[in-house]
């Protein structure tokens, strides 16, 4: 999963801004570089399953 390769700053932002409507450019770039979805726009990039994982399964000891 792309989460494992995502940079720490992006992970922290996602955890602190769960289910955000829009993601900042640095987070979008980090997700794309880690092999995750690459959107044409900053909304709708992450699915509900992605957000559920970030909320419940991601570890803060990255």
C-alpha positions as MATLAB code, in Angstrom:
seq = 'XXXXXXXXXXXXXXXXXXXXXXXXXXXXXXXXXXXXXXXXXXXXXXXXXXXXXXXXXXXXXX';
ca = [
       0.000    0.000    0.000;
       1.196    3.494   -0.809;
       0.797    4.557    2.835;
       4.019    2.786    3.789;
       6.020    4.884    1.327;
       4.311    8.191    2.123;
       6.476   10.894    3.683;
       5.981   11.649    7.376;
       4.764   15.240    6.898;
       1.950   14.065    4.612;
       0.978   11.285    7.020;
       0.784   13.751    9.895;
      -1.326   16.171    7.870;
      -3.758   13.419    6.878;
      -4.094   12.207   10.471;
      -4.696   15.735   11.756;
      -7.188   16.573    8.982;
      -9.197   13.374    8.689;
     -11.648   13.305    5.804;
     -10.640   16.744    4.575;
     -12.509   17.886    1.488;
      -9.332   19.158   -0.174;
      -5.717   18.165    0.258;
      -2.783   20.570    0.041;
      -0.392   20.235   -2.873;
       2.436   18.729   -0.812;
       0.131   15.933    0.377;
      -1.147   15.253   -3.148;
       2.426   15.086   -4.408;
       3.480   12.821   -1.550;
       0.625   10.402   -2.234;
       1.421   10.309   -5.955;
       5.150    9.788   -5.327;
       4.350    6.949   -2.916;
       2.357    5.183   -5.635;
      -1.098    6.241   -4.510;
      -3.866    7.791   -6.580;
      -2.924   10.839   -8.626;
      -5.855   13.204   -9.142;
      -6.543   15.958  -11.610;
      -8.034   18.008   -8.782;
      -7.436   18.108   -4.990;
     -10.882   16.762   -4.090;
     -12.011   13.177   -4.097;
      -8.574   11.614   -4.224;
      -9.024    9.330   -1.221;
     -11.820    6.805   -0.851;
     -13.779    6.148    2.322;
     -11.703    2.988    2.747;
      -8.489    5.038    2.550;
      -9.778    7.424    5.222;
     -10.918    4.506    7.402;
      -7.419    3.046    7.207;
      -5.796    6.377    8.074;
      -8.139    6.815   11.018;
      -8.023    3.321   12.494;
      -5.031    1.385   11.208;
      -2.196    3.793   10.537;
       0.407    3.931   13.257;
       1.855    7.120   14.677;
       5.270    5.487   14.958;
       6.136    5.861   11.300;
];
